[in-house]
Amino acid sequence: MRPRLVPLLLLALAVQIGVTSDLRLLGAVAEPLLLVAAAVGVLGGGQKGAAAGFTAGLLADLLLHTPFGLAALVFTIVGFMAGQMADLIVRAAWWLPVLTCAVASGAGVLLFAVTGATLGFTHFVSPDLLRIVPVVAVLNGLLAIGVVPAVRWALVEPGLARSPVG
Amino acid sequence: MAISRRTGRSRFTLVILVLTSVTLITLDFRGDGGGVFDRVRSGALEVLGPMGDVAAAVVSPVGDVFGALVNYSDLEAENDRLRDQLAEARGAALRAADTERELEELGDLLDLDFAADIPSVAARVVSTGMTNFEVTVEIDRGSDHGVAEGMPVVSGQGLVGRVTQVAPSRSVVLLLSDSTFNVGVRFTGSGDVGVAKGGGQGEDLSVDLVEADTDAVKGELVVTSGLQQSVFPPGIPVGTVLSSELPPGGLQREVSLDPVADLRRLAFVKVLQWTGNR
């Protein structure tokens, strides 16, 4: 994993604990850690996305009350799948990575709920998901406007003038 | 060729990380970690909590703008209330009005007319839960102050929730609106009992196991029953009856409650150091 991703992940964690958790839209909150995992996948490919997702998920697991490793599992898959989705993008428009991050975030929340339900947290799958998934996608999409350039910066190898990605 | 090698590496990484995650989940589920995960989470709560406070302080101006946008209707109502307060205080500053409200809340806490004989720890709510699937808040008191897992948490109005995670100087409180929260309750009018359950963020509580002939009147106060095996002492206000219906052919009444504690505006709470009935 790129060294610059470490402070970015820690920043996402701090923002998730101290900032976004207090800002609810229709009862749902943004997921900055999930967003960073998705953004790394989109800009750096499936392998980097999976690794960043696993790390981000472990950080999220520290603060959840679900089985340890559940967020790591879901974020890993989201990071990888975001990389696969990005491979399908042929047109280079600034908003495509942002849109992909938004879709991947919504899918990640849905996957977290379904996986949690299979592990006994059956209340995760409820009609509320119809509200939570699109709200998280929208909030993370808005955050992605700032996070995507930050991840693009983080994926540059220190010392290199140009990014090999994005 | 290079692309297929890269794809192969990606898939190999994915499989390894998925297997590692599944192993962690299995270890936590089976308790094979010997409480390691609980200790790690407790340590993380202690270290990362203050980190979140710093982030909140730094980003609060941005957050205020966002909060104003997403909570516009709530803010309008609050503005009306604050305007009234402002008029009463004849030009007192906005921050002073807010501080006054917090002081009032603290005063209520110090003068609880329920659970008065149970030792307690006053705490400040420092943040709300960070996920979309749990309704929790974090408080600034932990095991160093006598807080333990399972202890009931109240505000000046009534029941707020129970402690689910404890670090030396911080704790996490599961609010009674969480879908997994259950509490035995008693209707103050009839004395009949039931089990109140959370309905999720911002939703009403529902009461199960209520006899069909129970006379639950709209506005009636419902308190904790404190029956045997209950994790809550008796007599703590939980909510007031919003609706009560007997479905056609039903054996149990369907009752919904409005929580008496304002769970969206918690500033101070009290942890009751109560471990009875367990």
Tab-separated table of C-alpha atoms in Angstrom:
chain	number	residue	atom	x	y	z
A	1	MET	CA	0.000	0.000	0.000
A	2	ARG	CA	1.235	3.503	-0.866
A	3	PRO	CA	2.668	5.370	2.195
A	4	ARG	CA	0.512	8.432	1.477
A	5	LEU	CA	-2.641	6.329	1.861
A	6	VAL	CA	-1.949	5.835	5.578
A	7	PRO	CA	-2.556	9.469	6.651
A	8	LEU	CA	-5.496	9.628	4.244
A	9	LEU	CA	-7.105	6.580	5.863
A	10	LEU	CA	-6.470	7.975	9.356
A	11	LEU	CA	-8.001	11.278	8.295
A	12	ALA	CA	-11.046	9.435	6.927
A	13	LEU	CA	-11.335	7.584	10.242
A	14	ALA	CA	-11.153	10.820	12.254
A	15	VAL	CA	-13.743	12.444	9.990
A	16	GLN	CA	-16.028	9.413	10.289
A	17	ILE	CA	-15.822	9.455	14.096
A	18	GLY	CA	-15.907	13.157	14.754
A	19	VAL	CA	-17.664	14.809	11.852
A	20	THR	CA	-19.916	12.754	9.603
A	21	SER	CA	-21.382	10.785	12.516
A	22	ASP	CA	-23.018	13.996	13.739
A	23	LEU	CA	-24.341	14.981	10.308
A	24	ARG	CA	-27.299	12.805	9.443
A	25	LEU	CA	-29.348	13.195	6.288
A	26	LEU	CA	-32.692	11.360	6.555
A	27	GLY	CA	-31.197	9.349	9.417
A	28	ALA	CA	-28.186	8.107	7.427
A	29	VAL	CA	-24.519	9.124	7.602
A	30	ALA	CA	-21.708	9.239	5.041
A	31	GLU	CA	-19.060	6.491	5.117
A	32	PRO	CA	-15.660	8.138	4.449
A	33	LEU	CA	-13.650	4.947	5.066
A	34	LEU	CA	-15.760	3.015	2.579
A	35	LEU	CA	-15.376	5.910	0.160
A	36	VAL	CA	-11.558	5.859	0.352
A	37	ALA	CA	-11.591	2.103	-0.331
A	38	ALA	CA	-13.814	2.630	-3.379
A	39	ALA	CA	-11.752	5.581	-4.633
A	40	VAL	CA	-8.495	3.621	-4.389
A	41	GLY	CA	-10.133	0.819	-6.374
A	42	VAL	CA	-11.396	3.220	-9.040
A	43	LEU	CA	-8.071	5.029	-9.455
A	44	GLY	CA	-5.564	2.306	-8.607
A	45	GLY	CA	-7.235	-0.903	-9.755
A	46	GLY	CA	-8.725	-3.937	-8.017
A	47	GLN	CA	-5.595	-5.095	-6.186
A	48	LYS	CA	-4.870	-1.740	-4.553
A	49	GLY	CA	-8.598	-1.277	-3.916
A	50	ALA	CA	-8.835	-4.611	-2.110
A	51	ALA	CA	-5.776	-3.830	0.044
A	52	ALA	CA	-7.013	-0.329	0.921
A	53	GLY	CA	-10.499	-1.723	1.554
A	54	PHE	CA	-9.140	-4.343	3.940
A	55	THR	CA	-7.173	-1.720	5.905
A	56	ALA	CA	-10.069	0.744	5.957
A	57	GLY	CA	-12.420	-2.049	7.014
A	58	LEU	CA	-10.180	-3.069	9.923
A	59	LEU	CA	-10.175	0.564	11.111
A	60	ALA	CA	-13.975	0.631	10.874
A	61	ASP	CA	-14.195	-2.704	12.720
A	62	LEU	CA	-12.422	-1.108	15.684
A	63	LEU	CA	-15.431	1.131	16.224
A	64	LEU	CA	-18.309	-1.187	15.361
A	65	HIS	CA	-20.105	-3.770	17.463
A	66	THR	CA	-20.507	-6.240	14.646
A	67	PRO	CA	-18.157	-9.274	14.425
A	68	PHE	CA	-14.559	-8.099	13.958
A	69	GLY	CA	-13.647	-8.511	10.312
A	70	LEU	CA	-17.107	-7.896	8.832
A	71	ALA	CA	-16.294	-4.369	7.647
A	72	ALA	CA	-12.861	-5.578	6.454
A	73	LEU	CA	-14.556	-8.281	4.366
A	74	VAL	CA	-17.124	-5.917	2.848
A	75	PHE	CA	-14.704	-3.038	2.195
A	76	THR	CA	-12.199	-5.443	0.571
A	77	ILE	CA	-14.844	-6.619	-1.872
A	78	VAL	CA	-15.998	-3.037	-2.530
A	79	GLY	CA	-12.426	-1.867	-3.233
A	80	PHE	CA	-11.874	-4.771	-5.607
A	81	MET	CA	-15.219	-4.383	-7.384
A	82	ALA	CA	-14.703	-0.627	-7.741
A	83	GLY	CA	-11.474	-1.458	-9.576
A	84	GLN	CA	-13.344	-3.852	-11.859
A	85	MET	CA	-16.027	-1.227	-12.532
A	86	ALA	CA	-13.381	1.388	-13.329
A	87	ASP	CA	-11.860	-0.943	-15.929
A	88	LEU	CA	-15.121	-0.678	-17.871
A	89	ILE	CA	-14.877	3.102	-18.053
A	90	VAL	CA	-13.528	4.217	-21.385
A	91	ARG	CA	-14.419	7.889	-21.332
A	92	ALA	CA	-12.149	10.082	-19.193
A	93	ALA	CA	-14.518	12.526	-17.552
A	94	TRP	CA	-13.856	13.976	-14.069
A	95	TRP	CA	-17.278	12.955	-12.810
A	96	LEU	CA	-17.042	9.270	-13.760
A	97	PRO	CA	-14.746	8.270	-10.837
A	98	VAL	CA	-17.005	10.318	-8.538
A	99	LEU	CA	-20.120	8.548	-9.819
A	100	THR	CA	-18.408	5.154	-9.568
A	101	CYS	CA	-17.445	5.892	-5.945
A	102	ALA	CA	-21.051	6.841	-5.174
A	103	VAL	CA	-22.432	3.638	-6.723
A	104	ALA	CA	-19.757	1.498	-5.019
A	105	SER	CA	-20.546	3.122	-1.647
A	106	GLY	CA	-24.259	2.376	-1.971
A	107	ALA	CA	-23.467	-1.186	-3.005
A	108	GLY	CA	-21.069	-1.490	-0.053
A	109	VAL	CA	-23.720	-0.493	2.469
A	110	LEU	CA	-26.146	-2.974	0.917
A	111	LEU	CA	-23.503	-5.718	1.044
A	112	PHE	CA	-22.689	-4.870	4.684
A	113	ALA	CA	-26.369	-5.154	5.618
A	114	VAL	CA	-26.894	-8.458	3.794
A	115	THR	CA	-23.657	-10.003	5.116
A	116	GLY	CA	-24.490	-8.785	8.629
A	117	ALA	CA	-27.959	-10.316	8.346
A	118	THR	CA	-26.483	-13.703	7.375
A	119	LEU	CA	-24.331	-13.519	10.530
A	120	GLY	CA	-27.375	-12.999	12.753
A	121	PHE	CA	-27.864	-9.230	12.598
A	122	THR	CA	-31.188	-9.714	10.840
A	123	HIS	CA	-32.412	-6.208	11.665
A	124	PHE	CA	-29.779	-4.790	9.263
A	125	VAL	CA	-32.022	-5.799	6.369
A	126	SER	CA	-35.137	-3.706	6.770
A	127	PRO	CA	-37.184	-1.253	4.704
A	128	ASP	CA	-34.829	1.421	6.108
A	129	LEU	CA	-32.213	0.156	3.632
A	130	LEU	CA	-34.254	1.712	0.807
A	131	ARG	CA	-33.518	5.058	2.440
A	132	ILE	CA	-29.998	4.420	3.768
A	133	VAL	CA	-28.404	3.067	0.553
A	134	PRO	CA	-29.277	6.002	-1.747
A	135	VAL	CA	-28.498	8.580	0.963
A	136	VAL	CA	-25.033	7.083	1.582
A	137	ALA	CA	-24.452	6.980	-2.190
A	138	VAL	CA	-25.365	10.664	-2.500
A	139	LEU	CA	-23.345	11.785	0.555
A	140	ASN	CA	-20.284	9.745	-0.442
A	141	GLY	CA	-20.680	11.007	-4.009
A	142	LEU	CA	-20.503	14.581	-2.735
A	143	LEU	CA	-17.491	13.773	-0.556
A	144	ALA	CA	-15.870	11.994	-3.510
A	145	ILE	CA	-15.501	15.334	-5.309
A	146	GLY	CA	-12.771	16.133	-2.757
A	147	VAL	CA	-11.639	12.605	-1.927
A	148	VAL	CA	-10.917	11.455	-5.506
A	149	PRO	CA	-8.188	14.110	-6.070
A	150	ALA	CA	-6.776	13.318	-2.606
A	151	VAL	CA	-6.583	9.601	-3.413
A	152	ARG	CA	-5.056	10.403	-6.815
A	153	TRP	CA	-2.343	12.332	-4.920
A	154	ALA	CA	-1.914	9.507	-2.410
A	155	LEU	CA	-1.419	6.914	-5.140
A	156	VAL	CA	1.563	8.779	-6.578
A	157	GLU	CA	4.836	7.193	-5.532
A	158	PRO	CA	6.741	9.872	-3.537
A	159	GLY	CA	9.536	11.188	-5.732
A	160	LEU	CA	7.699	10.606	-8.992
A	161	ALA	CA	6.532	13.638	-10.911
A	162	ARG	CA	3.438	12.078	-12.435
A	163	SER	CA	0.857	9.630	-11.221
A	164	PRO	CA	0.879	6.233	-12.873
A	165	VAL	CA	-2.870	6.076	-12.395
A	166	GLY	CA	-6.037	7.982	-13.164
B	1	MET	CA	-0.540	-11.216	-21.207
B	2	ALA	CA	0.453	-8.476	-18.775
B	3	ILE	CA	-3.203	-7.652	-18.189
B	4	SER	CA	-4.106	-11.246	-17.391
B	5	ARG	CA	-1.132	-11.470	-14.973
B	6	ARG	CA	-2.341	-8.282	-13.265
B	7	THR	CA	-5.889	-9.653	-13.062
B	8	GLY	CA	-4.560	-12.888	-11.610
B	9	ARG	CA	-2.599	-10.990	-8.928
B	10	SER	CA	-5.677	-8.904	-8.113
B	11	ARG	CA	-7.817	-11.998	-7.658
B	12	PHE	CA	-5.139	-13.707	-5.559
B	13	THR	CA	-4.965	-10.626	-3.276
B	14	LEU	CA	-8.752	-10.559	-3.052
B	15	VAL	CA	-8.959	-14.224	-2.050
B	16	ILE	CA	-6.232	-13.859	0.610
B	17	LEU	CA	-7.848	-10.768	2.152
B	18	VAL	CA	-11.343	-12.288	2.075
B	19	LEU	CA	-10.057	-15.438	3.776
B	20	THR	CA	-8.277	-13.327	6.412
B	21	SER	CA	-11.485	-11.375	7.070
B	22	VAL	CA	-13.556	-14.550	7.342
B	23	THR	CA	-10.982	-15.993	9.782
B	24	LEU	CA	-11.218	-12.863	11.944
B	25	ILE	CA	-15.041	-13.033	11.907
B	26	THR	CA	-14.951	-16.707	12.866
B	27	LEU	CA	-12.485	-16.113	15.724
B	28	ASP	CA	-14.586	-13.243	17.082
B	29	PHE	CA	-17.806	-15.248	16.765
B	30	ARG	CA	-16.418	-18.309	18.515
B	31	GLY	CA	-14.718	-16.239	21.204
B	32	ASP	CA	-11.394	-17.910	20.389
B	33	GLY	CA	-9.657	-14.560	20.644
B	34	GLY	CA	-9.950	-14.774	24.438
B	35	GLY	CA	-11.446	-11.279	24.563
B	36	VAL	CA	-8.602	-9.898	22.434
B	37	PHE	CA	-11.030	-8.167	20.067
B	38	ASP	CA	-12.903	-6.570	22.991
B	39	ARG	CA	-9.622	-5.280	24.428
B	40	VAL	CA	-8.502	-3.960	21.053
B	41	ARG	CA	-11.838	-2.174	20.568
B	42	SER	CA	-11.710	-0.765	24.088
B	43	GLY	CA	-8.196	0.578	23.424
B	44	ALA	CA	-9.308	2.005	20.082
B	45	LEU	CA	-12.240	3.784	21.740
B	46	GLU	CA	-9.828	5.371	24.218
B	47	VAL	CA	-7.330	6.485	21.542
B	48	LEU	CA	-9.553	7.274	18.569
B	49	GLY	CA	-12.288	9.088	20.503
B	50	PRO	CA	-10.127	12.158	21.225
B	51	MET	CA	-8.874	12.010	17.611
B	52	GLY	CA	-12.482	12.342	16.475
B	53	ASP	CA	-12.966	15.262	18.874
B	54	VAL	CA	-10.052	17.075	17.216
B	55	ALA	CA	-11.471	16.396	13.746
B	56	ALA	CA	-14.873	17.646	14.899
B	57	ALA	CA	-13.340	20.845	16.292
B	58	VAL	CA	-11.347	21.502	13.110
B	59	VAL	CA	-14.150	20.800	10.677
B	60	SER	CA	-17.037	22.142	12.766
B	61	PRO	CA	-17.549	25.309	10.648
B	62	VAL	CA	-17.997	23.144	7.528
B	63	GLY	CA	-20.156	20.773	9.524
B	64	ASP	CA	-22.332	23.618	10.729
B	65	VAL	CA	-23.015	24.673	7.143
B	66	PHE	CA	-23.820	21.095	6.108
B	67	GLY	CA	-25.955	20.599	9.209
B	68	ALA	CA	-27.851	23.776	8.412
B	69	LEU	CA	-28.546	22.471	4.894
B	70	VAL	CA	-29.661	18.956	5.809
B	71	ASN	CA	-31.597	19.854	8.956
B	72	TYR	CA	-33.240	22.948	7.568
B	73	SER	CA	-36.755	22.227	8.876
B	74	ASP	CA	-35.492	21.289	12.347
B	75	LEU	CA	-33.391	24.406	12.394
B	76	GLU	CA	-36.388	26.532	11.495
B	77	ALA	CA	-38.319	25.174	14.497
B	78	GLU	CA	-35.279	25.600	16.715
B	79	ASN	CA	-34.812	29.130	15.476
B	80	ASP	CA	-38.373	29.958	16.518
B	81	ARG	CA	-37.690	28.510	19.940
B	82	LEU	CA	-34.435	30.409	20.264
B	83	ARG	CA	-36.109	33.624	19.152
B	84	ASP	CA	-38.578	33.204	22.011
B	85	GLN	CA	-35.739	32.570	24.426
B	86	LEU	CA	-33.920	35.554	23.045
B	87	ALA	CA	-36.899	37.796	23.591
B	88	GLU	CA	-37.275	36.530	27.163
B	89	ALA	CA	-33.602	37.062	27.877
B	90	ARG	CA	-33.813	40.573	26.369
B	91	GLY	CA	-30.878	40.423	24.059
B	92	ALA	CA	-28.876	37.678	25.766
B	93	ALA	CA	-26.361	36.185	23.362
B	94	LEU	CA	-27.240	33.046	21.386
B	95	ARG	CA	-24.467	31.067	23.010
B	96	ALA	CA	-25.669	32.109	26.462
B	97	ALA	CA	-29.142	30.797	25.638
B	98	ASP	CA	-27.648	27.485	24.577
B	99	THR	CA	-25.574	27.242	27.742
B	100	GLU	CA	-28.694	27.959	29.768
B	101	ARG	CA	-30.438	24.990	28.154
B	102	GLU	CA	-27.490	22.725	28.974
B	103	LEU	CA	-27.466	23.946	32.556
B	104	GLU	CA	-31.168	23.203	32.811
B	105	GLU	CA	-30.519	19.706	31.557
B	106	LEU	CA	-27.768	19.232	34.139
B	107	GLY	CA	-30.092	20.548	36.838
B	108	ASP	CA	-32.709	17.970	35.857
B	109	LEU	CA	-30.038	15.281	36.095
B	110	LEU	CA	-29.022	16.310	39.592
B	111	ASP	CA	-32.627	16.296	40.742
B	112	LEU	CA	-33.956	13.029	39.289
B	113	ASP	CA	-37.270	12.007	40.777
B	114	PHE	CA	-36.679	8.390	39.709
B	115	ALA	CA	-33.869	6.007	40.630
B	116	ALA	CA	-32.867	8.555	43.282
B	117	ASP	CA	-31.337	5.953	45.600
B	118	ILE	CA	-29.083	4.419	42.920
B	119	PRO	CA	-25.486	5.714	42.743
B	120	SER	CA	-24.765	7.326	39.398
B	121	VAL	CA	-22.123	8.979	37.226
B	122	ALA	CA	-22.929	12.145	35.260
B	123	ALA	CA	-21.451	12.231	31.747
B	124	ARG	CA	-21.340	14.455	28.688
B	125	VAL	CA	-22.333	13.090	25.283
B	126	VAL	CA	-19.287	13.618	23.051
B	127	SER	CA	-20.442	12.105	19.760
B	128	THR	CA	-23.160	10.101	18.091
B	129	GLY	CA	-22.737	6.674	16.482
B	130	MET	CA	-20.722	6.462	13.273
B	131	THR	CA	-22.687	3.765	11.468
B	132	ASN	CA	-25.963	3.466	9.649
B	133	PHE	CA	-27.018	0.337	11.507
B	134	GLU	CA	-26.589	1.121	15.208
B	135	VAL	CA	-28.113	3.971	17.200
B	136	THR	CA	-25.437	4.841	19.765
B	137	VAL	CA	-23.762	7.793	21.454
B	138	GLU	CA	-20.337	8.098	23.054
B	139	ILE	CA	-19.941	9.570	26.554
B	140	ASP	CA	-16.860	10.954	28.315
B	141	ARG	CA	-16.936	8.591	31.289
B	142	GLY	CA	-15.593	5.035	31.453
B	143	SER	CA	-14.336	2.301	33.740
B	144	ASP	CA	-12.073	4.777	35.595
B	145	HIS	CA	-15.250	6.528	36.751
B	146	GLY	CA	-17.133	3.368	37.729
B	147	VAL	CA	-19.004	2.784	34.464
B	148	ALA	CA	-19.490	-0.865	33.500
B	149	GLU	CA	-21.059	-2.674	30.567
B	150	GLY	CA	-24.811	-3.146	30.865
B	151	MET	CA	-25.469	-0.193	33.171
B	152	PRO	CA	-28.658	1.801	32.444
B	153	VAL	CA	-28.302	5.369	31.170
B	154	VAL	CA	-30.909	8.079	31.835
B	155	SER	CA	-31.463	11.750	31.094
B	156	GLY	CA	-33.457	14.203	33.189
B	157	GLN	CA	-36.637	12.990	31.435
B	158	GLY	CA	-36.193	9.218	31.513
B	159	LEU	CA	-34.490	6.166	30.031
B	160	VAL	CA	-31.892	6.795	27.311
B	161	GLY	CA	-30.256	3.372	26.834
B	162	ARG	CA	-27.594	1.108	28.272
B	163	VAL	CA	-23.796	0.948	28.212
B	164	THR	CA	-22.515	-1.555	25.633
B	165	GLN	CA	-18.778	-0.806	25.473
B	166	VAL	CA	-16.420	0.604	28.089
B	167	ALA	CA	-12.907	2.057	27.868
B	168	PRO	CA	-11.046	3.704	30.787
B	169	SER	CA	-12.351	7.204	30.069
B	170	ARG	CA	-15.051	6.684	27.419
B	171	SER	CA	-18.097	4.508	26.888
B	172	VAL	CA	-20.587	3.703	24.160
B	173	VAL	CA	-24.297	3.811	24.967
B	174	LEU	CA	-26.848	1.894	22.880
B	175	LEU	CA	-29.928	4.126	22.678
B	176	LEU	CA	-33.380	2.699	23.283
B	177	SER	CA	-34.402	3.572	19.716
B	178	ASP	CA	-31.921	0.983	18.352
B	179	SER	CA	-33.656	-1.979	16.705
B	180	THR	CA	-31.904	-4.446	19.032
B	181	PHE	CA	-32.900	-2.648	22.249
B	182	ASN	CA	-35.472	-4.380	24.513
B	183	VAL	CA	-36.744	-3.254	27.899
B	184	GLY	CA	-39.480	-4.658	30.141
B	185	VAL	CA	-42.110	-1.971	30.741
B	186	ARG	CA	-45.202	-1.366	32.874
B	187	PHE	CA	-48.229	0.776	31.999
B	188	THR	CA	-48.696	3.178	34.914
B	189	GLY	CA	-52.497	3.212	34.525
B	190	SER	CA	-53.306	-0.488	34.476
B	191	GLY	CA	-50.082	-1.926	35.888
B	192	ASP	CA	-49.940	-4.355	32.936
B	193	VAL	CA	-46.542	-5.203	31.525
B	194	GLY	CA	-44.956	-5.664	28.091
B	195	VAL	CA	-41.616	-5.446	26.295
B	196	ALA	CA	-40.708	-2.177	24.558
B	197	LYS	CA	-38.483	-2.402	21.470
B	198	GLY	CA	-36.594	0.227	19.507
B	199	GLY	CA	-37.759	0.949	15.979
B	200	GLY	CA	-34.554	2.468	14.577
B	201	GLN	CA	-33.156	5.984	14.272
B	202	GLY	CA	-35.878	8.585	14.925
B	203	GLU	CA	-38.672	5.974	14.975
B	204	ASP	CA	-41.247	5.293	17.700
B	205	LEU	CA	-40.892	2.403	20.143
B	206	SER	CA	-43.244	-0.569	19.913
B	207	VAL	CA	-44.469	-2.646	22.839
B	208	ASP	CA	-44.848	-6.413	22.431
B	209	LEU	CA	-46.549	-8.999	24.635
B	210	VAL	CA	-49.333	-6.642	25.733
B	211	GLU	CA	-52.536	-8.433	26.786
B	212	ALA	CA	-55.546	-7.784	24.552
B	213	ASP	CA	-57.586	-6.404	27.478
B	214	THR	CA	-54.893	-3.949	28.587
B	215	ASP	CA	-56.310	-0.437	28.777
B	216	ALA	CA	-53.511	1.648	27.228
B	217	VAL	CA	-54.644	5.261	26.948
B	218	LYS	CA	-53.013	7.734	24.570
B	219	GLY	CA	-50.570	9.893	26.536
B	220	GLU	CA	-50.253	7.357	29.378
B	221	LEU	CA	-46.758	7.091	30.862
B	222	VAL	CA	-44.928	3.767	30.527
B	223	VAL	CA	-42.045	2.996	32.916
B	224	THR	CA	-39.486	0.215	33.297
B	225	SER	CA	-41.021	-2.814	34.991
B	226	GLY	CA	-37.865	-3.960	36.807
B	227	LEU	CA	-39.213	-7.512	36.844
B	228	GLN	CA	-36.905	-10.399	37.674
B	229	GLN	CA	-33.997	-10.761	35.205
B	230	SER	CA	-34.548	-7.196	34.017
B	231	VAL	CA	-31.357	-5.225	33.422
B	232	PHE	CA	-33.125	-1.977	34.387
B	233	PRO	CA	-34.369	-0.822	37.795
B	234	PRO	CA	-38.143	-0.272	38.093
B	235	GLY	CA	-39.921	3.055	37.680
B	236	ILE	CA	-37.740	4.826	35.052
B	237	PRO	CA	-39.981	6.676	32.540
B	238	VAL	CA	-39.590	5.142	29.061
B	239	GLY	CA	-42.271	6.739	26.894
B	240	THR	CA	-45.860	7.850	26.510
B	241	VAL	CA	-48.478	5.876	24.591
B	242	LEU	CA	-48.900	7.180	21.036
B	243	SER	CA	-51.353	4.599	19.768
B	244	SER	CA	-52.958	1.380	20.964
B	245	GLU	CA	-54.830	-0.995	18.673
B	246	LEU	CA	-56.171	-4.509	18.863
B	247	PRO	CA	-55.944	-6.087	15.382
B	248	PRO	CA	-59.055	-8.026	14.319
B	249	GLY	CA	-58.766	-11.501	15.844
B	250	GLY	CA	-55.484	-10.546	17.525
B	251	LEU	CA	-54.453	-11.902	20.926
B	252	GLN	CA	-52.083	-9.055	21.726
B	253	ARG	CA	-52.512	-5.297	21.592
B	254	GLU	CA	-50.227	-3.286	19.309
B	255	VAL	CA	-48.903	-0.303	21.228
B	256	SER	CA	-46.459	2.373	20.078
B	257	LEU	CA	-44.577	4.749	22.377
B	258	ASP	CA	-42.996	8.165	22.062
B	259	PRO	CA	-39.722	8.111	24.088
B	260	VAL	CA	-39.810	10.661	26.927
B	261	ALA	CA	-36.080	11.386	26.575
B	262	ASP	CA	-35.183	13.637	23.634
B	263	LEU	CA	-32.728	11.233	22.011
B	264	ARG	CA	-31.774	13.659	19.237
B	265	ARG	CA	-30.572	16.383	21.572
B	266	LEU	CA	-28.669	14.588	24.305
B	267	ALA	CA	-26.005	16.761	25.924
B	268	PHE	CA	-25.696	15.256	29.418
B	269	VAL	CA	-26.740	11.860	30.744
B	270	LYS	CA	-26.414	9.862	33.933
B	271	VAL	CA	-25.119	6.298	34.121
B	272	LEU	CA	-26.898	4.412	36.895
B	273	GLN	CA	-24.439	2.134	38.699
B	274	TRP	CA	-27.084	-0.514	38.963
B	275	THR	CA	-26.358	-4.195	38.496
B	276	GLY	CA	-29.365	-5.698	40.289
B	277	ASN	CA	-31.518	-8.558	38.974
B	278	ARG	CA	-28.506	-10.021	37.153
